[in-house]
DNA sequence: TTAGGGTTAG
């Protein structure tokens, strides 16, 4: 750490210096003395303009006055600084600053007889391992600005794979895990933070401070931190970081493209353009190398038996007993299950009575235990919280017919369990506030009666299934979306008629194929009418590996419509990865609006990028342009969906064709539009199933060919969404309950059409379901 | 000093 601006303002500089350094008296700055681990401190009384020496290196000269020897005949000394250190020092130094030097070389001063200063001078340079600590004098003008503007020290940051036991270092890292500050069993707050950096080495830091604001303000995994003066120790064979004297931290949101605004643990800090660049580079690295979960769960999305982080507002709080405490919170969405209400004395409930009543159908009770109680008690009603690792537990009370969901914040700090208070400046809070203000409370009050219905359709247990079946005996489980005026036709009549024709039928679903529902998803080309299987991940991985053999072509980087970053992996393969971020109006967009192209990425890396960015297009370089990969690879990834093109019908164009969409006023990055400009005829995800329908007169095999209307589930999403797969399975269980006799099966109302398929050998009539959907209360 | 990451069991 060659040049450090320790602090601006008053204070004791010694407490911030590395402990191994001892102060040296001016009188002892003589040849023959050992100055290792010594520092000299003086006030800057004179400095010369930064100049270059004959060999081109920078040179900066400073005169220091020794305050301890003010009345001596000789009380000043020349400091000669060479190289980059000279440049860095010249930028930040002001007269009157306290200047501390260590690791210097002492030599006879050739000008001692002329300037009346000390007989020796001190020489410093980065190469010689010198260190300079500048303890700035309070600035008299615009002091507050100076304090937060980049006044320019030069810190050295140690990569996590270069940490050594017993050192004090500065470092950057991406938060891989953290425990929000909690009350330790000692006297301090504690926060545990695990960092990782592009060296792929992890460092777990144990941070203590009596003042919770002095600990890093980390709100989520993926945040980036800058630690200054963290002690490194070895513990259990691994390096460990721990707070020591002078520890300070800055925390940044880790999302690529968001403003780089530090959250500081101290009032005064330095932050410069170069450090901004570091943050931006780490963001890009993290985006493709770390799995950072997507948007946090909302109450509307909770399911029983899971742990999740909830961003919410505190509406009320109450003591329950010695080891638990109640928090009433809301996030504007409605939990789809009945939620438990923790019984408390009305007089113990703190919060606006009117608000508590208004929000009664949207608030949930979170019971926090043990070590979290103290922090929970101190929370202010109205504040915004993130509660980490809440447990949703399904339970039934003795006097209840249906089960409910309980929210517990169990004791302990495993998995980062805890409570964090978010400031109103936090982007998630701003978003939440705007949403809360838009919530129509009249709607939520009408929802009271809805919970049990929603519960029925989502809880997958025998009782619920039974009640559905009883209902199914009376009403059809599918309904027509059109042609209501048509009369039903018996299956026998249909079988005896010529095609093509259209019919309304009432029948039961005896069986269906495929029984493994994921096998029903195919890719369909509406141009050539071909159907194909959805490629599996291995095919794509293989194509990616093949394309990574060719290194990105740097001549294609940073064009008028995209910015490029490239780096080399640190493993043995030394793989080169390039990411091209498409710009709009010459600016990068928010990640959720951004389309990027990646070269040289692995399946995992591509997949991770899709979690954070709107669109990802895997590409490779040619001499002249970026192009799409093999036509068997997806040409676009959006969210969980891979978009494929038809090999027969597509004529791929160079990637630069995309720039026309980038230039649009509001590029929507619709897959169909992207496909069109890239010369791709997109394949569509479809459900293809064969239903065997029966009525009193006969049986008929009917095909279901559906994008999303029948199940009200998009075929494109089913392969990557377990929840939707379960939902589809439950729907099929309703339509065709396993193990039932024909009489007990529910009725389906369908609209079908017959059509002819002829080839040289034979003629056949086929039947297909149309304009039919699963009834609303079955889904 | 405290905690030193890897879910409670109310």
CSV table of C-alpha atoms in Angstrom, one decimal, chain A residues 280-523:
chain,number,residue,atom,x,y,z
A,280,UNK,CA,-17.7,-2.6,-12.6
A,281,UNK,CA,-15.2,-5.3,-13.5
A,282,UNK,CA,-16.1,-7.4,-10.5
A,283,UNK,CA,-19.8,-7.0,-11.3
A,284,UNK,CA,-19.2,-8.4,-14.8
A,285,UNK,CA,-17.1,-11.2,-13.4
A,286,UNK,CA,-19.7,-12.1,-10.8
A,287,UNK,CA,-22.5,-12.0,-13.3
A,288,UNK,CA,-21.1,-14.9,-15.2
A,289,UNK,CA,-19.2,-16.8,-12.4
A,290,UNK,CA,-21.5,-16.7,-9.3
A,291,UNK,CA,-25.0,-18.0,-8.9
A,292,UNK,CA,-26.9,-15.1,-7.6
A,293,UNK,CA,-30.6,-15.9,-7.1
A,294,UNK,CA,-33.1,-13.9,-9.1
A,295,UNK,CA,-35.8,-11.7,-7.7
A,296,UNK,CA,-36.6,-12.4,-4.1
A,297,UNK,CA,-39.8,-14.3,-3.2
A,298,UNK,CA,-43.0,-12.3,-2.5
A,299,UNK,CA,-45.6,-13.4,-0.1
A,300,UNK,CA,-47.8,-14.3,-3.1
A,301,UNK,CA,-45.1,-16.8,-4.2
A,302,UNK,CA,-44.5,-18.6,-0.9
A,303,UNK,CA,-45.0,-22.3,-0.6
A,304,UNK,CA,-45.0,-24.5,2.5
A,305,UNK,CA,-41.7,-26.0,3.7
A,306,UNK,CA,-39.2,-23.6,2.3
A,307,UNK,CA,-36.7,-21.0,3.5
A,308,UNK,CA,-36.7,-17.6,1.9
A,309,UNK,CA,-35.7,-13.9,2.2
A,310,UNK,CA,-38.6,-11.5,2.5
A,311,UNK,CA,-38.4,-7.8,1.8
A,312,UNK,CA,-41.2,-6.1,3.6
A,313,UNK,CA,-42.5,-3.3,5.7
A,314,UNK,CA,-43.1,-3.7,9.5
A,315,UNK,CA,-46.7,-2.9,10.3
A,316,UNK,CA,-46.8,-4.0,13.9
A,317,UNK,CA,-44.9,-5.9,16.6
A,318,UNK,CA,-45.7,-7.5,19.9
A,319,UNK,CA,-44.0,-9.5,22.7
A,320,UNK,CA,-45.1,-13.0,22.9
A,321,UNK,CA,-43.0,-14.7,25.6
A,322,UNK,CA,-39.4,-14.6,26.7
A,323,UNK,CA,-38.0,-16.4,23.7
A,324,UNK,CA,-40.1,-15.2,20.9
A,325,UNK,CA,-41.4,-12.0,19.5
A,326,UNK,CA,-44.0,-11.2,16.8
A,327,UNK,CA,-43.5,-9.1,13.7
A,328,UNK,CA,-46.5,-8.2,11.5
A,329,UNK,CA,-45.2,-7.4,8.0
A,330,UNK,CA,-46.5,-7.0,4.5
A,331,UNK,CA,-45.1,-6.7,1.0
A,332,UNK,CA,-48.3,-5.7,-0.8
A,333,UNK,CA,-49.0,-9.2,-2.2
A,334,UNK,CA,-51.4,-11.8,-0.8
A,335,UNK,CA,-50.1,-15.1,0.5
A,336,UNK,CA,-52.1,-17.8,-1.4
A,337,UNK,CA,-52.6,-19.9,1.7
A,338,UNK,CA,-54.4,-19.2,5.0
A,339,UNK,CA,-51.8,-17.8,7.3
A,340,UNK,CA,-51.7,-18.2,11.0
A,341,UNK,CA,-52.3,-15.4,13.4
A,342,UNK,CA,-50.2,-15.5,16.6
A,343,UNK,CA,-52.5,-14.7,19.6
A,344,UNK,CA,-51.2,-11.7,21.5
A,345,UNK,CA,-52.7,-9.3,24.0
A,346,UNK,CA,-54.1,-6.3,22.3
A,347,UNK,CA,-52.2,-4.0,24.7
A,348,UNK,CA,-48.9,-5.7,23.7
A,349,UNK,CA,-49.4,-5.0,20.0
A,350,UNK,CA,-47.5,-1.9,18.9
A,351,UNK,CA,-48.5,-0.2,15.6
A,352,UNK,CA,-51.2,2.0,14.1
A,353,UNK,CA,-54.5,0.4,14.9
A,354,UNK,CA,-56.1,1.7,11.8
A,355,UNK,CA,-53.3,0.5,9.5
A,356,UNK,CA,-53.2,-2.9,11.2
A,357,UNK,CA,-56.9,-3.3,10.6
A,358,UNK,CA,-56.7,-2.0,7.0
A,359,UNK,CA,-53.9,-4.4,6.1
A,360,UNK,CA,-55.2,-7.3,8.1
A,361,UNK,CA,-55.6,-9.5,5.0
A,362,UNK,CA,-52.2,-8.7,3.6
A,363,UNK,CA,-50.0,-8.8,6.7
A,364,UNK,CA,-48.5,-12.0,7.9
A,365,UNK,CA,-47.3,-12.9,11.3
A,366,UNK,CA,-43.6,-13.7,11.6
A,367,UNK,CA,-42.5,-15.2,14.9
A,368,UNK,CA,-38.9,-14.6,15.6
A,369,UNK,CA,-37.0,-16.5,18.3
A,370,UNK,CA,-34.1,-16.4,20.7
A,371,UNK,CA,-31.2,-14.2,19.5
A,372,UNK,CA,-33.4,-12.3,17.0
A,373,UNK,CA,-35.7,-11.1,19.7
A,374,UNK,CA,-33.5,-8.3,21.0
A,375,UNK,CA,-33.0,-6.9,17.5
A,376,UNK,CA,-36.7,-7.4,16.7
A,377,UNK,CA,-37.8,-5.4,19.7
A,378,UNK,CA,-35.6,-2.4,18.6
A,379,UNK,CA,-37.2,-2.3,15.1
A,380,UNK,CA,-39.4,0.7,14.3
A,381,UNK,CA,-42.9,0.2,13.0
A,382,UNK,CA,-43.0,1.5,9.4
A,383,UNK,CA,-39.4,0.6,8.7
A,384,UNK,CA,-38.4,-1.6,5.8
A,385,UNK,CA,-36.9,-4.9,6.5
A,386,UNK,CA,-35.3,-7.9,4.9
A,387,UNK,CA,-35.8,-11.0,6.9
A,388,UNK,CA,-33.4,-13.6,5.9
A,389,UNK,CA,-34.2,-17.3,5.8
A,390,UNK,CA,-37.8,-17.3,7.1
A,391,UNK,CA,-39.2,-20.7,7.4
A,392,UNK,CA,-42.7,-21.5,6.1
A,393,UNK,CA,-44.2,-24.3,8.0
A,394,UNK,CA,-47.5,-26.0,7.1
A,395,UNK,CA,-49.5,-26.8,10.2
A,396,UNK,CA,-53.1,-27.5,11.3
A,397,UNK,CA,-54.6,-26.3,14.5
A,398,UNK,CA,-56.9,-28.7,16.3
A,399,UNK,CA,-60.0,-26.7,15.7
A,400,UNK,CA,-59.3,-26.0,12.0
A,401,UNK,CA,-60.5,-28.0,9.0
A,402,UNK,CA,-57.7,-26.8,6.7
A,403,UNK,CA,-54.1,-26.3,7.3
A,404,UNK,CA,-52.4,-22.9,7.4
A,405,UNK,CA,-48.9,-21.6,6.9
A,406,UNK,CA,-46.7,-20.3,9.7
A,407,UNK,CA,-43.7,-18.0,9.3
A,408,UNK,CA,-40.8,-18.6,11.7
A,409,UNK,CA,-37.5,-17.0,12.0
A,410,UNK,CA,-35.8,-19.7,14.1
A,411,UNK,CA,-33.0,-19.0,16.6
A,412,UNK,CA,-29.4,-19.0,15.5
A,413,UNK,CA,-27.7,-17.5,12.5
A,414,UNK,CA,-27.3,-20.6,10.2
A,415,UNK,CA,-27.6,-19.8,6.5
A,416,UNK,CA,-27.5,-16.1,7.3
A,417,UNK,CA,-30.8,-16.2,9.3
A,418,UNK,CA,-31.5,-12.8,10.7
A,419,UNK,CA,-33.1,-9.4,10.2
A,420,UNK,CA,-31.7,-6.4,8.2
A,421,UNK,CA,-33.1,-2.9,8.2
A,422,UNK,CA,-33.0,-1.4,4.7
A,423,UNK,CA,-32.7,2.3,4.3
A,424,UNK,CA,-35.3,4.2,2.3
A,425,UNK,CA,-32.7,4.9,-0.3
A,426,UNK,CA,-32.3,1.2,-1.2
A,427,UNK,CA,-33.6,0.5,-4.7
A,428,UNK,CA,-35.6,-2.6,-3.5
A,429,UNK,CA,-37.2,-0.4,-0.9
A,430,UNK,CA,-38.1,2.3,-3.4
A,431,UNK,CA,-39.6,-0.3,-5.6
A,432,UNK,CA,-41.5,-1.9,-2.7
A,433,UNK,CA,-42.8,1.5,-1.5
A,434,UNK,CA,-44.1,2.4,-4.9
A,435,UNK,CA,-45.8,-1.0,-5.1
A,436,UNK,CA,-47.3,-0.7,-1.6
A,437,UNK,CA,-48.7,2.7,-2.5
A,438,UNK,CA,-50.4,1.2,-5.6
A,439,UNK,CA,-52.1,-1.6,-3.6
A,440,UNK,CA,-55.9,-1.4,-3.7
A,441,UNK,CA,-56.9,-2.4,-0.2
A,442,UNK,CA,-60.6,-2.9,-1.2
A,443,UNK,CA,-59.4,-5.8,-3.4
A,444,UNK,CA,-57.5,-7.5,-0.6
A,445,UNK,CA,-60.6,-7.3,1.7
A,446,UNK,CA,-62.5,-9.2,-0.9
A,447,UNK,CA,-59.8,-11.9,-0.9
A,448,UNK,CA,-60.8,-13.1,2.5
A,449,UNK,CA,-63.0,-15.8,1.1
A,450,UNK,CA,-60.6,-16.8,-1.6
A,451,UNK,CA,-57.9,-18.4,0.5
A,452,UNK,CA,-59.7,-21.7,0.9
A,453,UNK,CA,-60.4,-22.1,-2.8
A,454,UNK,CA,-56.8,-21.3,-3.6
A,455,UNK,CA,-55.7,-23.7,-0.9
A,456,UNK,CA,-57.7,-26.4,-2.5
A,457,UNK,CA,-56.2,-26.0,-5.9
A,458,UNK,CA,-52.7,-25.9,-4.6
A,459,UNK,CA,-52.5,-28.2,-1.7
A,460,UNK,CA,-51.8,-31.6,-3.0
A,461,UNK,CA,-53.4,-33.9,-0.5
A,462,UNK,CA,-56.0,-36.5,-0.5
A,463,UNK,CA,-58.8,-34.6,1.1
A,464,UNK,CA,-58.5,-31.8,-1.4
A,465,UNK,CA,-58.4,-34.2,-4.3
A,466,UNK,CA,-61.6,-35.8,-2.9
A,467,UNK,CA,-63.4,-32.6,-2.7
A,468,UNK,CA,-62.4,-31.7,-6.2
A,469,UNK,CA,-63.6,-35.1,-7.5
A,470,UNK,CA,-67.0,-34.6,-5.9
A,471,UNK,CA,-67.2,-31.3,-7.7
A,472,UNK,CA,-66.1,-32.9,-10.9
A,473,UNK,CA,-69.0,-35.3,-10.9
A,474,UNK,CA,-71.3,-32.4,-11.6
A,475,UNK,CA,-69.4,-30.0,-13.7
A,476,UNK,CA,-67.1,-30.6,-16.7
A,477,UNK,CA,-63.4,-30.2,-16.0
A,478,UNK,CA,-62.9,-28.6,-19.4
A,479,UNK,CA,-64.9,-25.9,-21.0
A,480,UNK,CA,-65.3,-24.4,-24.4
A,481,UNK,CA,-63.9,-21.0,-25.1
A,482,UNK,CA,-66.2,-20.7,-28.1
A,483,UNK,CA,-69.1,-22.5,-30.0
A,484,UNK,CA,-71.3,-22.7,-26.8
A,485,UNK,CA,-74.4,-22.8,-29.0
A,486,UNK,CA,-73.4,-26.1,-30.7
A,487,UNK,CA,-75.1,-29.3,-29.6
A,488,UNK,CA,-73.1,-32.3,-28.5
A,489,UNK,CA,-72.3,-35.1,-30.9
A,490,UNK,CA,-71.9,-38.7,-29.8
A,491,UNK,CA,-68.5,-40.3,-30.5
A,492,UNK,CA,-70.1,-43.1,-32.6
A,493,UNK,CA,-71.6,-40.5,-35.0
A,494,UNK,CA,-68.2,-38.8,-35.4
A,495,UNK,CA,-66.5,-42.2,-36.1
A,496,UNK,CA,-69.0,-42.9,-38.8
A,497,UNK,CA,-68.7,-39.5,-40.5
A,498,UNK,CA,-66.4,-38.2,-43.2
A,499,UNK,CA,-63.8,-35.5,-42.5
A,500,UNK,CA,-63.2,-32.6,-42.3
A,501,UNK,CA,-65.9,-31.6,-39.7
A,502,UNK,CA,-66.1,-29.8,-36.4
A,503,UNK,CA,-68.0,-31.1,-33.3
A,504,UNK,CA,-68.8,-30.4,-29.7
A,505,UNK,CA,-68.5,-33.5,-27.5
A,506,UNK,CA,-69.0,-34.5,-23.9
A,507,UNK,CA,-66.7,-37.4,-23.0
A,508,UNK,CA,-64.5,-38.9,-20.3
A,509,UNK,CA,-60.7,-39.2,-20.5
A,510,UNK,CA,-59.9,-42.9,-20.2
A,511,UNK,CA,-56.2,-42.5,-20.8
A,512,UNK,CA,-53.6,-40.3,-22.3
A,513,UNK,CA,-50.1,-40.4,-23.7
A,514,UNK,CA,-47.4,-39.6,-22.9
A,515,UNK,CA,-47.8,-40.5,-19.2
A,516,UNK,CA,-44.5,-38.7,-18.5
A,517,UNK,CA,-45.8,-35.2,-19.1
A,518,UNK,CA,-42.4,-33.6,-19.9
A,519,UNK,CA,-42.3,-35.9,-23.0
A,520,UNK,CA,-45.3,-34.0,-24.4
A,521,UNK,CA,-43.3,-30.9,-25.1
A,522,UNK,CA,-42.0,-30.6,-28.7
A,523,UNK,CA,-40.7,-27.9,-31.0
